[in-house]
Amino acid sequence: MGFDPLRCSFVKAVQVIYEGTESAWEHRMEVYRRCGWTDYEIMLMFRQGPYIMKSSEKKIMSGMDFLVNRMGWQPAAIARFPIVFLLNLEKRTIPRCSVVKVLRMKGLVKKDLSLSAILACKGFSWISETNSFAFARTPIFHIDSLLKHKAPKWGFWIAPKLSYIGRSD
């Protein structure tokens, strides 16, 4: 499979293979095939994130439906960041992608922003790290209205310098 036995991903892959059944493995392979990926692409995704083979069919299909049909991403872009199938769709993927969609419509972020840039960071640090240039051109009240419903929950406030939005350090 091409795993380096000295890396942590090797241990994770062995764990996934050991804990699963052959029928469960084949079922997930079939689900990923229905999404348009070849066996080779699925194995590359497995090498990147072995736990994707533990995701349920519902989680895989709902994630693909949202990312492909509503956000317009190509399956190849999703295959480069397969960890998306392990993230919480309602709490992480949909809110972040929705903010990015609004920013794209306003021309405030580049069109080819990668899925990993949006979803990989914990908390809201992705705003300041990946999109600070977008917020520098956006009025403060607009940023506040975009995040207003989440701000009190996160203990989030907008600092005088926009580059510090969401930073915890």
PDB file of C-alpha atoms in Angstrom:
ATOM      1  CA  MET A   1       0.000   0.000   0.000  1.00  0.00           C
ATOM      2  CA  GLY A   2       3.016   2.276   0.189  1.00  0.00           C
ATOM      3  CA  PHE A   3       3.008   3.130   3.896  1.00  0.00           C
ATOM      4  CA  ASP A   4       6.211   3.970   5.719  1.00  0.00           C
ATOM      5  CA  PRO A   5       6.213   1.657   8.776  1.00  0.00           C
ATOM      6  CA  LEU A   6       8.022   4.314  10.804  1.00  0.00           C
ATOM      7  CA  ARG A   7       5.196   6.836  10.459  1.00  0.00           C
ATOM      8  CA  CYS A   8       2.089   7.164  12.582  1.00  0.00           C
ATOM      9  CA  SER A   9      -0.157   6.758   9.527  1.00  0.00           C
ATOM     10  CA  PHE A  10       1.080   3.172   9.202  1.00  0.00           C
ATOM     11  CA  VAL A  11      -0.202   2.337  12.685  1.00  0.00           C
ATOM     12  CA  LYS A  12      -3.536   4.015  11.907  1.00  0.00           C
ATOM     13  CA  ALA A  13      -3.856   2.052   8.656  1.00  0.00           C
ATOM     14  CA  VAL A  14      -3.131  -1.248  10.403  1.00  0.00           C
ATOM     15  CA  GLN A  15      -5.704  -0.376  13.062  1.00  0.00           C
ATOM     16  CA  VAL A  16      -8.393   0.419  10.459  1.00  0.00           C
ATOM     17  CA  ILE A  17      -7.705  -2.787   8.533  1.00  0.00           C
ATOM     18  CA  TYR A  18      -7.580  -4.902  11.698  1.00  0.00           C
ATOM     19  CA  GLU A  19     -10.788  -3.492  13.220  1.00  0.00           C
ATOM     20  CA  GLY A  20     -12.876  -3.617  10.041  1.00  0.00           C
ATOM     21  CA  THR A  21     -14.402  -6.510   8.198  1.00  0.00           C
ATOM     22  CA  GLU A  22     -13.813  -7.342   4.569  1.00  0.00           C
ATOM     23  CA  SER A  23     -17.454  -6.658   3.725  1.00  0.00           C
ATOM     24  CA  ALA A  24     -17.318  -3.220   5.406  1.00  0.00           C
ATOM     25  CA  TRP A  25     -14.131  -2.417   3.464  1.00  0.00           C
ATOM     26  CA  GLU A  26     -15.733  -3.436   0.156  1.00  0.00           C
ATOM     27  CA  HIS A  27     -18.880  -1.457   0.970  1.00  0.00           C
ATOM     28  CA  ARG A  28     -16.881   1.729   1.576  1.00  0.00           C
ATOM     29  CA  MET A  29     -14.823   1.125  -1.559  1.00  0.00           C
ATOM     30  CA  GLU A  30     -18.091   0.907  -3.495  1.00  0.00           C
ATOM     31  CA  VAL A  31     -19.362   4.137  -1.901  1.00  0.00           C
ATOM     32  CA  TYR A  32     -16.174   5.977  -2.899  1.00  0.00           C
ATOM     33  CA  ARG A  33     -16.396   4.492  -6.410  1.00  0.00           C
ATOM     34  CA  ARG A  34     -19.931   5.879  -6.715  1.00  0.00           C
ATOM     35  CA  CYS A  35     -18.447   9.284  -5.925  1.00  0.00           C
ATOM     36  CA  GLY A  36     -16.356   8.947  -9.069  1.00  0.00           C
ATOM     37  CA  TRP A  37     -12.984   7.798  -7.753  1.00  0.00           C
ATOM     38  CA  THR A  38     -10.924   4.877  -9.038  1.00  0.00           C
ATOM     39  CA  ASP A  39      -9.469   2.220  -6.739  1.00  0.00           C
ATOM     40  CA  TYR A  40      -6.066   3.861  -7.129  1.00  0.00           C
ATOM     41  CA  GLU A  41      -7.435   7.272  -6.036  1.00  0.00           C
ATOM     42  CA  ILE A  42      -9.232   5.672  -3.098  1.00  0.00           C
ATOM     43  CA  MET A  43      -5.993   4.034  -1.963  1.00  0.00           C
ATOM     44  CA  LEU A  44      -4.183   7.382  -2.220  1.00  0.00           C
ATOM     45  CA  MET A  45      -6.914   8.906  -0.066  1.00  0.00           C
ATOM     46  CA  PHE A  46      -6.558   6.016   2.394  1.00  0.00           C
ATOM     47  CA  ARG A  47      -2.809   6.654   2.619  1.00  0.00           C
ATOM     48  CA  GLN A  48      -3.472  10.309   3.465  1.00  0.00           C
ATOM     49  CA  GLY A  49      -6.140   9.586   6.050  1.00  0.00           C
ATOM     50  CA  PRO A  50      -6.665   5.925   6.922  1.00  0.00           C
ATOM     51  CA  TYR A  51      -9.702   6.658   9.074  1.00  0.00           C
ATOM     52  CA  ILE A  52     -11.736   7.619   5.994  1.00  0.00           C
ATOM     53  CA  MET A  53     -12.462   3.914   5.623  1.00  0.00           C
ATOM     54  CA  LYS A  54     -14.399   4.098   8.894  1.00  0.00           C
ATOM     55  CA  SER A  55     -16.758   6.863   7.703  1.00  0.00           C
ATOM     56  CA  SER A  56     -20.365   5.871   7.174  1.00  0.00           C
ATOM     57  CA  GLU A  57     -22.017   5.886   3.763  1.00  0.00           C
ATOM     58  CA  LYS A  58     -24.376   8.629   4.936  1.00  0.00           C
ATOM     59  CA  LYS A  59     -21.490  10.853   6.028  1.00  0.00           C
ATOM     60  CA  ILE A  60     -19.566  10.301   2.788  1.00  0.00           C
ATOM     61  CA  MET A  61     -22.568  10.925   0.540  1.00  0.00           C
ATOM     62  CA  SER A  62     -23.830  13.977   2.444  1.00  0.00           C
ATOM     63  CA  GLY A  63     -20.328  15.473   2.419  1.00  0.00           C
ATOM     64  CA  MET A  64     -19.981  14.872  -1.310  1.00  0.00           C
ATOM     65  CA  ASP A  65     -23.456  16.256  -1.976  1.00  0.00           C
ATOM     66  CA  PHE A  66     -22.671  19.483  -0.140  1.00  0.00           C
ATOM     67  CA  LEU A  67     -19.150  19.977  -1.494  1.00  0.00           C
ATOM     68  CA  VAL A  68     -19.860  19.034  -5.117  1.00  0.00           C
ATOM     69  CA  ASN A  69     -23.449  20.163  -5.664  1.00  0.00           C
ATOM     70  CA  ARG A  70     -23.706  23.206  -3.398  1.00  0.00           C
ATOM     71  CA  MET A  71     -20.108  24.437  -3.291  1.00  0.00           C
ATOM     72  CA  GLY A  72     -19.027  23.439  -6.795  1.00  0.00           C
ATOM     73  CA  TRP A  73     -15.824  21.588  -5.883  1.00  0.00           C
ATOM     74  CA  GLN A  74     -14.571  18.839  -8.150  1.00  0.00           C
ATOM     75  CA  PRO A  75     -14.117  15.316  -6.717  1.00  0.00           C
ATOM     76  CA  ALA A  76     -10.387  15.570  -7.525  1.00  0.00           C
ATOM     77  CA  ALA A  77     -10.065  18.572  -5.175  1.00  0.00           C
ATOM     78  CA  ILE A  78     -11.867  16.662  -2.438  1.00  0.00           C
ATOM     79  CA  ALA A  79      -9.592  13.652  -2.968  1.00  0.00           C
ATOM     80  CA  ARG A  80      -6.583  15.835  -2.127  1.00  0.00           C
ATOM     81  CA  PHE A  81      -8.098  16.450   1.335  1.00  0.00           C
ATOM     82  CA  PRO A  82      -9.964  13.242   2.254  1.00  0.00           C
ATOM     83  CA  ILE A  83     -10.013  14.188   5.929  1.00  0.00           C
ATOM     84  CA  VAL A  84     -13.155  16.155   5.048  1.00  0.00           C
ATOM     85  CA  PHE A  85     -15.094  12.901   5.544  1.00  0.00           C
ATOM     86  CA  LEU A  86     -14.008  12.821   9.180  1.00  0.00           C
ATOM     87  CA  LEU A  87     -15.059  16.391   9.997  1.00  0.00           C
ATOM     88  CA  ASN A  88     -18.459  17.361  11.340  1.00  0.00           C
ATOM     89  CA  LEU A  89     -20.487  18.518   8.340  1.00  0.00           C
ATOM     90  CA  GLU A  90     -22.980  20.667  10.271  1.00  0.00           C
ATOM     91  CA  LYS A  91     -20.578  22.235  12.763  1.00  0.00           C
ATOM     92  CA  ARG A  92     -17.447  22.747  10.680  1.00  0.00           C
ATOM     93  CA  THR A  93     -17.744  22.138   6.947  1.00  0.00           C
ATOM     94  CA  ILE A  94     -21.032  23.885   6.136  1.00  0.00           C
ATOM     95  CA  PRO A  95     -20.443  27.042   8.244  1.00  0.00           C
ATOM     96  CA  ARG A  96     -16.913  27.616   6.970  1.00  0.00           C
ATOM     97  CA  CYS A  97     -17.737  26.854   3.358  1.00  0.00           C
ATOM     98  CA  SER A  98     -20.773  29.141   3.557  1.00  0.00           C
ATOM     99  CA  VAL A  99     -18.624  32.050   4.750  1.00  0.00           C
ATOM    100  CA  VAL A 100     -16.128  31.366   1.963  1.00  0.00           C
ATOM    101  CA  LYS A 101     -18.958  31.212  -0.585  1.00  0.00           C
ATOM    102  CA  VAL A 102     -20.160  34.676   0.479  1.00  0.00           C
ATOM    103  CA  LEU A 103     -16.608  36.024   0.324  1.00  0.00           C
ATOM    104  CA  ARG A 104     -16.130  34.484  -3.135  1.00  0.00           C
ATOM    105  CA  MET A 105     -19.333  36.089  -4.413  1.00  0.00           C
ATOM    106  CA  LYS A 106     -18.052  39.462  -3.204  1.00  0.00           C
ATOM    107  CA  GLY A 107     -14.667  38.819  -4.817  1.00  0.00           C
ATOM    108  CA  LEU A 108     -12.827  38.924  -1.493  1.00  0.00           C
ATOM    109  CA  VAL A 109     -11.108  35.529  -1.698  1.00  0.00           C
ATOM    110  CA  LYS A 110      -9.446  33.814  -4.594  1.00  0.00           C
ATOM    111  CA  LYS A 111     -11.509  31.284  -6.514  1.00  0.00           C
ATOM    112  CA  ASP A 112      -8.933  28.498  -6.204  1.00  0.00           C
ATOM    113  CA  LEU A 113      -8.823  28.490  -2.395  1.00  0.00           C
ATOM    114  CA  SER A 114      -8.095  24.899  -1.372  1.00  0.00           C
ATOM    115  CA  LEU A 115     -10.426  22.825   0.723  1.00  0.00           C
ATOM    116  CA  SER A 116      -7.652  22.176   3.238  1.00  0.00           C
ATOM    117  CA  ALA A 117      -7.099  25.926   3.716  1.00  0.00           C
ATOM    118  CA  ILE A 118     -10.738  26.268   4.717  1.00  0.00           C
ATOM    119  CA  LEU A 119     -11.221  23.165   6.846  1.00  0.00           C
ATOM    120  CA  ALA A 120      -7.851  22.104   8.271  1.00  0.00           C
ATOM    121  CA  CYS A 121      -7.343  24.801  10.929  1.00  0.00           C
ATOM    122  CA  LYS A 122      -8.969  24.404  14.310  1.00  0.00           C
ATOM    123  CA  GLY A 123     -11.302  27.066  15.619  1.00  0.00           C
ATOM    124  CA  PHE A 124     -11.594  30.219  13.592  1.00  0.00           C
ATOM    125  CA  SER A 125      -7.870  30.761  13.098  1.00  0.00           C
ATOM    126  CA  TRP A 126      -8.402  29.991   9.403  1.00  0.00           C
ATOM    127  CA  ILE A 127     -10.004  33.412   9.000  1.00  0.00           C
ATOM    128  CA  SER A 128      -6.925  35.346   9.978  1.00  0.00           C
ATOM    129  CA  GLU A 129      -4.403  32.958   8.462  1.00  0.00           C
ATOM    130  CA  THR A 130      -5.943  32.285   5.069  1.00  0.00           C
ATOM    131  CA  ASN A 131      -8.283  35.165   4.483  1.00  0.00           C
ATOM    132  CA  SER A 132      -6.846  38.180   6.286  1.00  0.00           C
ATOM    133  CA  PHE A 133      -6.516  40.037   2.988  1.00  0.00           C
ATOM    134  CA  ALA A 134     -10.243  39.594   2.432  1.00  0.00           C
ATOM    135  CA  PHE A 135     -11.142  41.099   5.780  1.00  0.00           C
ATOM    136  CA  ALA A 136      -8.772  44.015   5.279  1.00  0.00           C
ATOM    137  CA  ARG A 137     -11.065  45.158   2.431  1.00  0.00           C
ATOM    138  CA  THR A 138     -14.333  44.346   4.219  1.00  0.00           C
ATOM    139  CA  PRO A 139     -16.093  46.838   6.510  1.00  0.00           C
ATOM    140  CA  ILE A 140     -15.983  45.801  10.166  1.00  0.00           C
ATOM    141  CA  PHE A 141     -19.794  45.742  10.464  1.00  0.00           C
ATOM    142  CA  HIS A 142     -20.005  43.239   7.596  1.00  0.00           C
ATOM    143  CA  ILE A 143     -17.531  40.880   9.263  1.00  0.00           C
ATOM    144  CA  ASP A 144     -19.441  41.234  12.499  1.00  0.00           C
ATOM    145  CA  SER A 145     -22.743  40.394  10.806  1.00  0.00           C
ATOM    146  CA  LEU A 146     -21.219  37.336   9.113  1.00  0.00           C
ATOM    147  CA  LEU A 147     -20.062  35.902  12.418  1.00  0.00           C
ATOM    148  CA  LYS A 148     -22.520  37.495  14.857  1.00  0.00           C
ATOM    149  CA  HIS A 149     -24.443  34.343  15.708  1.00  0.00           C
ATOM    150  CA  LYS A 150     -21.224  32.462  16.582  1.00  0.00           C
ATOM    151  CA  ALA A 151     -19.190  35.257  18.192  1.00  0.00           C
ATOM    152  CA  PRO A 152     -20.596  35.104  21.762  1.00  0.00           C
ATOM    153  CA  LYS A 153     -20.428  31.313  21.812  1.00  0.00           C
ATOM    154  CA  TRP A 154     -16.701  31.327  21.009  1.00  0.00           C
ATOM    155  CA  GLY A 155     -15.829  34.269  23.241  1.00  0.00           C
ATOM    156  CA  PHE A 156     -14.835  35.970  20.002  1.00  0.00           C
ATOM    157  CA  TRP A 157     -14.287  39.681  19.642  1.00  0.00           C
ATOM    158  CA  ILE A 158     -13.056  41.782  16.774  1.00  0.00           C
ATOM    159  CA  ALA A 159      -9.735  43.387  17.552  1.00  0.00           C
ATOM    160  CA  PRO A 160      -8.751  46.811  16.222  1.00  0.00           C
ATOM    161  CA  LYS A 161      -6.276  45.137  13.865  1.00  0.00           C
ATOM    162  CA  LEU A 162      -8.151  42.898  11.470  1.00  0.00           C
ATOM    163  CA  SER A 163      -5.194  40.568  11.083  1.00  0.00           C
ATOM    164  CA  TYR A 164      -5.764  39.386  14.653  1.00  0.00           C
ATOM    165  CA  ILE A 165      -9.337  38.188  14.123  1.00  0.00           C
ATOM    166  CA  GLY A 166      -9.792  34.796  15.706  1.00  0.00           C
ATOM    167  CA  ARG A 167      -6.248  34.405  16.959  1.00  0.00           C
ATOM    168  CA  SER A 168      -5.858  32.916  20.387  1.00  0.00           C
ATOM    169  CA  ASP A 169      -2.229  33.905  20.962  1.00  0.00           C
TER     170      ASP A 169
END
